[in-house]
mmCIF file with all atom_site columns, C-alpha atoms in Angstrom:
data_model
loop_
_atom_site.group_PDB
_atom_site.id
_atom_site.type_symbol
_atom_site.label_atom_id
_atom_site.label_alt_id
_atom_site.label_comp_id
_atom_site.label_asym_id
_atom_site.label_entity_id
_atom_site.label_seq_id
_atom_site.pdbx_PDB_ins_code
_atom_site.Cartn_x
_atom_site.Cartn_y
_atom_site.Cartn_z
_atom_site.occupancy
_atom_site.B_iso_or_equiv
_atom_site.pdbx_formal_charge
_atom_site.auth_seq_id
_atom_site.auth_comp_id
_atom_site.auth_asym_id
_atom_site.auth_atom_id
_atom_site.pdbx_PDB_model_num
ATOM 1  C CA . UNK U 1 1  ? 112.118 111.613 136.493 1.00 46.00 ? 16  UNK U CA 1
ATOM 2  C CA . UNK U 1 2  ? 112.182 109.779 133.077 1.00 55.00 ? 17  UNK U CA 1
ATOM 3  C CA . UNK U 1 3  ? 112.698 106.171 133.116 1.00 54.00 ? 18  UNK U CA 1
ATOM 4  C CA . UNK U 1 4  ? 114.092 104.399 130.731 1.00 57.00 ? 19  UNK U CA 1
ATOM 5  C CA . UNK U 1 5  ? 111.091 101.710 129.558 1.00 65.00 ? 20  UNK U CA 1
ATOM 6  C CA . UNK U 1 6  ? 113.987 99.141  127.999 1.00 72.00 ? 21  UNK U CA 1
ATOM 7  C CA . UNK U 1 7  ? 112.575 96.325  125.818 1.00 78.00 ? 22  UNK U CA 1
ATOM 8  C CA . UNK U 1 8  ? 109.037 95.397  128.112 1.00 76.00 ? 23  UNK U CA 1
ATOM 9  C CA . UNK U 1 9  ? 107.504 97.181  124.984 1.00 76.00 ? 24  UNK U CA 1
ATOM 10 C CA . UNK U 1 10 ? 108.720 95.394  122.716 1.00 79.00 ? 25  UNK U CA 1
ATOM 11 C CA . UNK U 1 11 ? 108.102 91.944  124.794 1.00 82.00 ? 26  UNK U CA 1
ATOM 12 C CA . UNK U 1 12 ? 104.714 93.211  125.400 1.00 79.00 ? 27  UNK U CA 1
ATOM 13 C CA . UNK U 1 13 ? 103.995 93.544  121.535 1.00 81.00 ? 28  UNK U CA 1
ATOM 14 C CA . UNK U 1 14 ? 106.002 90.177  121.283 1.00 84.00 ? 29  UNK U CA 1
ATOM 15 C CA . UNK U 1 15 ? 103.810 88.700  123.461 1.00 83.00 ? 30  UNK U CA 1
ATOM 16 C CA . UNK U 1 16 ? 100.304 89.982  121.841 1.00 81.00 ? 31  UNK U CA 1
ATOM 17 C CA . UNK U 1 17 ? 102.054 88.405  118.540 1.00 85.00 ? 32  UNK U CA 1
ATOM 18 C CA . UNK U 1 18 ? 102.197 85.006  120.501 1.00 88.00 ? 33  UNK U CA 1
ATOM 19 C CA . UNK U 1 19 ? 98.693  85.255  121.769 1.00 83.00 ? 34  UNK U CA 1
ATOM 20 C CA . UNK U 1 20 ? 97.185  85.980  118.073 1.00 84.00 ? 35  UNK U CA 1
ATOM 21 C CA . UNK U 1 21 ? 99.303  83.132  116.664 1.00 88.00 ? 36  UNK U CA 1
ATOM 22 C CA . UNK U 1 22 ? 97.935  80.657  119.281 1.00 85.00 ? 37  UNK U CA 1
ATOM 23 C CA . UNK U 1 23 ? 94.541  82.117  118.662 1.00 83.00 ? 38  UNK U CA 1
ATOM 24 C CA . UNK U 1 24 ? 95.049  81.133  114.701 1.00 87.00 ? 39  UNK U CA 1
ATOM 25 C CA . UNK U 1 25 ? 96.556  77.555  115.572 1.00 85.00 ? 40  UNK U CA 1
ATOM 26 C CA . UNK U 1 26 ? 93.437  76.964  117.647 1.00 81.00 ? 41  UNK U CA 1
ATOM 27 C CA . UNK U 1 27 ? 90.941  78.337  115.392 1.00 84.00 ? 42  UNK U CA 1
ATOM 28 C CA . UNK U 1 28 ? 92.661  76.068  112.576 1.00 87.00 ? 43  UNK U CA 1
ATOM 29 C CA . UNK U 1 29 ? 92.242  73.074  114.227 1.00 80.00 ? 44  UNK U CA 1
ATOM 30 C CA . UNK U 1 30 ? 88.540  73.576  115.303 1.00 78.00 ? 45  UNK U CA 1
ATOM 31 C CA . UNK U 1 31 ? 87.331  74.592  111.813 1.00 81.00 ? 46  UNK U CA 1
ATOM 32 C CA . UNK U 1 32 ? 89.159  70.936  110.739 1.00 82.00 ? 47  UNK U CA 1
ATOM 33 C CA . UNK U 1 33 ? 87.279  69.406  112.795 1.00 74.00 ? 48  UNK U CA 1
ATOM 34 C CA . UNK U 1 34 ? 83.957  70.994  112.001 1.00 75.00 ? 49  UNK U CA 1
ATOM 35 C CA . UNK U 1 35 ? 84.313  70.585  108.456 1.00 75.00 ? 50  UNK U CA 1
ATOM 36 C CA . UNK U 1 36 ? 84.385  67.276  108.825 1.00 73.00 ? 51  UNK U CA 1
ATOM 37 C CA . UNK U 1 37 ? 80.825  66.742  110.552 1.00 69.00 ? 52  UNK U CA 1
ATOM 38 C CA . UNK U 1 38 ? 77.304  67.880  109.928 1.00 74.00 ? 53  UNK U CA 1
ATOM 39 C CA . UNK U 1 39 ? 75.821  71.441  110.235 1.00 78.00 ? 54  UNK U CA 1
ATOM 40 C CA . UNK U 1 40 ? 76.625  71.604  113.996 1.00 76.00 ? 55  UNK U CA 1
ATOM 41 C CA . UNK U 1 41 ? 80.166  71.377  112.762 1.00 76.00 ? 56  UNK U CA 1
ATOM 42 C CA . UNK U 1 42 ? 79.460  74.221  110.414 1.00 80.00 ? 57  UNK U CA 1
ATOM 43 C CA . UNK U 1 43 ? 77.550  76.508  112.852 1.00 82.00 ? 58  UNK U CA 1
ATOM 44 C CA . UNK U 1 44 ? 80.682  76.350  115.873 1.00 79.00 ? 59  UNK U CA 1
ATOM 45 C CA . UNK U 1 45 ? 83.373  76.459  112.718 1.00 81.00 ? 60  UNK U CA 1
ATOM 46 C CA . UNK U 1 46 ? 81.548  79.922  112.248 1.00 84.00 ? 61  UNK U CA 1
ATOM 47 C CA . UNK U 1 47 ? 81.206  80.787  116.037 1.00 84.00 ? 62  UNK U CA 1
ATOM 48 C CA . UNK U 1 48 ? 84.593  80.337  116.191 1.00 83.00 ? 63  UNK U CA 1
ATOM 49 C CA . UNK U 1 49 ? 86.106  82.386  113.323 1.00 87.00 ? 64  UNK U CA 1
ATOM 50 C CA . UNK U 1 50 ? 84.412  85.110  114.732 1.00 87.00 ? 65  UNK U CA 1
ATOM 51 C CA . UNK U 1 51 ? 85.998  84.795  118.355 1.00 86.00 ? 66  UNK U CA 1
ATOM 52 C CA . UNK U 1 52 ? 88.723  84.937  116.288 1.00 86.00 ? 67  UNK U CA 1
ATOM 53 C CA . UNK U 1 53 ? 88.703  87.523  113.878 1.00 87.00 ? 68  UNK U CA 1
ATOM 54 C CA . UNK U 1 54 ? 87.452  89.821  117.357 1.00 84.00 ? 69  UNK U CA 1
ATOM 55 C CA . UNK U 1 55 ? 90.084  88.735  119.139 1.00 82.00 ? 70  UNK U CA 1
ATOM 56 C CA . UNK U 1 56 ? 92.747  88.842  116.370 1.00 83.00 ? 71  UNK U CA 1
ATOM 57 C CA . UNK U 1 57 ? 91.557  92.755  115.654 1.00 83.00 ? 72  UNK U CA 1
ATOM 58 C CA . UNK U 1 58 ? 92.854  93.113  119.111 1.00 79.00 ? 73  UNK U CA 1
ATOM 59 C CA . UNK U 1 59 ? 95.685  91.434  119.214 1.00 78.00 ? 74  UNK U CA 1
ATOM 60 C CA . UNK U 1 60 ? 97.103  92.569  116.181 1.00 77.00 ? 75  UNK U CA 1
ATOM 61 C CA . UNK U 1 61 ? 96.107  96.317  116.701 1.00 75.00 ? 76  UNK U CA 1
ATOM 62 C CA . UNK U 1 62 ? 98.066  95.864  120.341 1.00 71.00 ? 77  UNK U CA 1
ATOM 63 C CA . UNK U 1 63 ? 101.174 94.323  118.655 1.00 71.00 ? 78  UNK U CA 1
ATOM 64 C CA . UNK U 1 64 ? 101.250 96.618  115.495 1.00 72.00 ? 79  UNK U CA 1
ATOM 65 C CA . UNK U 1 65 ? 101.484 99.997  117.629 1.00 70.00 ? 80  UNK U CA 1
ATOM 66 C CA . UNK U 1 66 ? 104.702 102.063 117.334 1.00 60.00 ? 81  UNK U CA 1
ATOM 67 C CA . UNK U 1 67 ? 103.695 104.819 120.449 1.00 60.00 ? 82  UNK U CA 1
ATOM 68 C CA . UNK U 1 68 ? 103.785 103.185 124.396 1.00 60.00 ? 83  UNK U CA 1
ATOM 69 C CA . UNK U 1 69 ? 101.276 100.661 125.747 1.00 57.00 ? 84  UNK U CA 1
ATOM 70 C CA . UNK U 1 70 ? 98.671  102.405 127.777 1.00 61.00 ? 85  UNK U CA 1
ATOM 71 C CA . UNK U 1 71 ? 97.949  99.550  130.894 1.00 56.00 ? 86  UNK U CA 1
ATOM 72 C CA . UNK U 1 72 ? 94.081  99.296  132.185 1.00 56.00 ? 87  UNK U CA 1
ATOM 73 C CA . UNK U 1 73 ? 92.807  99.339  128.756 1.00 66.00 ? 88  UNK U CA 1
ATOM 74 C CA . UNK U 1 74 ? 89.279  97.125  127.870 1.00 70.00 ? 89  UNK U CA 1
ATOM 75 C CA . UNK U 1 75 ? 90.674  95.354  125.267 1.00 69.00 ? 90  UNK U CA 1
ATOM 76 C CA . UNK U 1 76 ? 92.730  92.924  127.523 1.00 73.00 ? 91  UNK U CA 1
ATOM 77 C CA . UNK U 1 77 ? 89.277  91.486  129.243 1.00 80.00 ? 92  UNK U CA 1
ATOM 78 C CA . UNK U 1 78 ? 88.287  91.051  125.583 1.00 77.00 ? 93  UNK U CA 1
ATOM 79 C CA . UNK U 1 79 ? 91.194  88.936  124.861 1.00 77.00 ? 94  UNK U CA 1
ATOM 80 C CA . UNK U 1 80 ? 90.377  86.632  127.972 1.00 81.00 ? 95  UNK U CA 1
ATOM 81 C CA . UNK U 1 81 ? 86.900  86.731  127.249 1.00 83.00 ? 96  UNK U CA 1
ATOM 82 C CA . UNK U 1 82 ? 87.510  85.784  123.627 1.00 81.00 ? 97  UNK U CA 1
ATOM 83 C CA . UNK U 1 83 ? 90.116  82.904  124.629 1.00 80.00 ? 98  UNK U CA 1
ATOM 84 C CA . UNK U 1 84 ? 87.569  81.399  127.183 1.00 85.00 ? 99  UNK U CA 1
ATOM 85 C CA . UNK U 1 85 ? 84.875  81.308  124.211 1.00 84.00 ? 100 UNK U CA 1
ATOM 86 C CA . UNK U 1 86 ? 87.061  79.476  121.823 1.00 80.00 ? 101 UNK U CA 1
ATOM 87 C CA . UNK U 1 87 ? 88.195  76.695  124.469 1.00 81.00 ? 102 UNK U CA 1
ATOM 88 C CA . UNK U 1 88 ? 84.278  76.445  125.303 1.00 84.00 ? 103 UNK U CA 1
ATOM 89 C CA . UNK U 1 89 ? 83.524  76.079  121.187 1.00 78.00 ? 104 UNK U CA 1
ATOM 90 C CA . UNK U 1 90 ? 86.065  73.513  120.981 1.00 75.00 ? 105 UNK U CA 1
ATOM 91 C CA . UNK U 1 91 ? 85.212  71.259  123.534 1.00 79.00 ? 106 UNK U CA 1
ATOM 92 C CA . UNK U 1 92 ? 82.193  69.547  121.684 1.00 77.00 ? 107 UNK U CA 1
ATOM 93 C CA . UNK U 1 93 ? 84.530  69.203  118.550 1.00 71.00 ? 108 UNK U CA 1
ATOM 94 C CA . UNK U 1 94 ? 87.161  67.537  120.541 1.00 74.00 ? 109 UNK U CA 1
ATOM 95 C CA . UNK U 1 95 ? 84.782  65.807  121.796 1.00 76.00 ? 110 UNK U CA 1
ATOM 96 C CA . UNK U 1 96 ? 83.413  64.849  118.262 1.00 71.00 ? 111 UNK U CA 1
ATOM 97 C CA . UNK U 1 97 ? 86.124  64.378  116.474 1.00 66.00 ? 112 UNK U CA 1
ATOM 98 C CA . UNK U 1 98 ? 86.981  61.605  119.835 1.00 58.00 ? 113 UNK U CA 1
ATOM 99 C CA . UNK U 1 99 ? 84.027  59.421  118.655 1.00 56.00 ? 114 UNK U CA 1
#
Protein backbone atom coordinates (compact mmCIF):
# COMPACT_ATOMS: atom_id res chain seq x y z
CA UNK A 1 0.00 0.00 0.00
CA UNK A 2 0.94 3.58 -1.16
CA UNK A 3 0.23 6.33 1.12
CA UNK A 4 -0.42 9.43 0.26
CA UNK A 5 2.63 11.66 2.08
CA UNK A 6 0.25 15.08 1.90
CA UNK A 7 2.13 18.34 2.67
CA UNK A 8 4.66 16.93 5.86
CA UNK A 9 7.23 17.35 2.94
CA UNK A 10 6.72 20.36 2.22
CA UNK A 11 6.42 21.47 6.13
CA UNK A 12 9.49 19.55 6.66
CA UNK A 13 11.45 21.67 3.96
CA UNK A 14 9.44 24.69 5.47
CA UNK A 15 10.71 23.99 8.57
CA UNK A 16 14.62 23.47 7.58
CA UNK A 17 13.95 27.08 5.86
CA UNK A 18 12.97 28.37 9.44
CA UNK A 19 15.88 26.75 11.13
CA UNK A 20 18.55 28.33 8.52
CA UNK A 21 16.84 31.73 8.84
CA UNK A 22 17.13 31.65 12.68
CA UNK A 23 20.62 30.36 12.24
CA UNK A 24 21.37 33.74 10.01
CA UNK A 25 19.45 36.10 12.57
CA UNK A 26 21.68 34.66 15.28
CA UNK A 27 24.85 34.65 13.50
CA UNK A 28 24.01 38.46 12.58
CA UNK A 29 23.69 39.55 15.84
CA UNK A 30 26.86 37.83 17.28
CA UNK A 31 29.20 39.12 14.53
CA UNK A 32 27.61 42.85 15.71
CA UNK A 33 28.62 42.33 18.68
CA UNK A 34 32.11 41.08 18.01
CA UNK A 35 32.90 43.73 15.73
CA UNK A 36 32.52 45.97 18.16
CA UNK A 37 35.28 44.63 20.71
CA UNK A 38 38.87 43.57 20.51
CA UNK A 39 40.39 40.46 18.77
CA UNK A 40 38.42 38.06 21.04
CA UNK A 41 35.46 39.64 19.34
CA UNK A 42 37.06 38.92 16.02
CA UNK A 43 38.21 35.31 16.72
CA UNK A 44 34.26 34.03 18.04
CA UNK A 45 32.75 36.45 15.03
CA UNK A 46 34.84 33.86 12.91
CA UNK A 47 33.98 30.71 15.05
CA UNK A 48 30.71 31.54 14.51
CA UNK A 49 30.33 32.13 10.73
CA UNK A 50 31.64 28.90 10.37
CA UNK A 51 28.94 27.07 12.64
CA UNK A 52 27.05 28.78 10.35
CA UNK A 53 28.01 28.41 6.97
CA UNK A 54 28.20 24.23 8.20
CA UNK A 55 25.07 24.35 9.41
CA UNK A 56 23.46 26.53 6.68
CA UNK A 57 25.05 23.87 3.91
CA UNK A 58 22.73 21.60 5.70
CA UNK A 59 19.92 23.28 6.10
CA UNK A 60 19.64 24.64 2.85
CA UNK A 61 20.63 21.34 0.99
CA UNK A 62 17.57 19.67 3.26
CA UNK A 63 15.09 22.45 2.25
CA UNK A 64 16.19 22.79 -1.49
CA UNK A 65 15.48 18.95 -2.33
CA UNK A 66 12.66 18.16 -4.81
CA UNK A 67 12.76 13.93 -4.21
CA UNK A 68 11.29 12.61 -0.42
CA UNK A 69 13.07 13.18 2.90
CA UNK A 70 14.97 10.12 3.88
CA UNK A 71 14.47 10.10 8.14
CA UNK A 72 17.68 8.78 10.28
CA UNK A 73 20.01 10.74 8.24
CA UNK A 74 23.49 12.34 10.09
CA UNK A 75 22.91 15.58 9.08
CA UNK A 76 20.09 16.29 11.68
CA UNK A 77 22.71 15.65 14.80
CA UNK A 78 24.81 18.16 12.83
CA UNK A 79 22.17 20.71 12.92
CA UNK A 80 21.79 20.27 16.84
CA UNK A 81 25.31 20.06 17.25
CA UNK A 82 25.86 23.20 15.20
CA UNK A 83 22.90 25.16 17.08
CA UNK A 84 24.38 24.18 20.56
CA UNK A 85 27.89 25.69 19.33
CA UNK A 86 26.49 28.98 18.28
CA UNK A 87 24.39 29.54 21.64
CA UNK A 88 27.80 28.50 23.49
CA UNK A 89 29.83 31.30 21.10
CA UNK A 90 27.35 33.78 21.95
CA UNK A 91 27.19 33.67 25.45
CA UNK A 92 30.54 35.60 26.16
CA UNK A 93 29.33 38.29 23.57
CA UNK A 94 26.10 38.71 25.31
CA UNK A 95 27.83 38.77 28.00
CA UNK A 96 30.22 41.52 26.58
CA UNK A 97 28.21 43.50 24.89
CA UNK A 98 26.14 43.54 28.82
CA UNK A 99 29.18 45.41 30.29
Amino acid sequence: MTGDPGLQPERTRLAWRRTALALTVVTVLAVRLALTGDATGALLAAAVVLVWAGALTVCWGRAASTGPLRIGTRRVPLVALATAALALLAVPLALRGLW
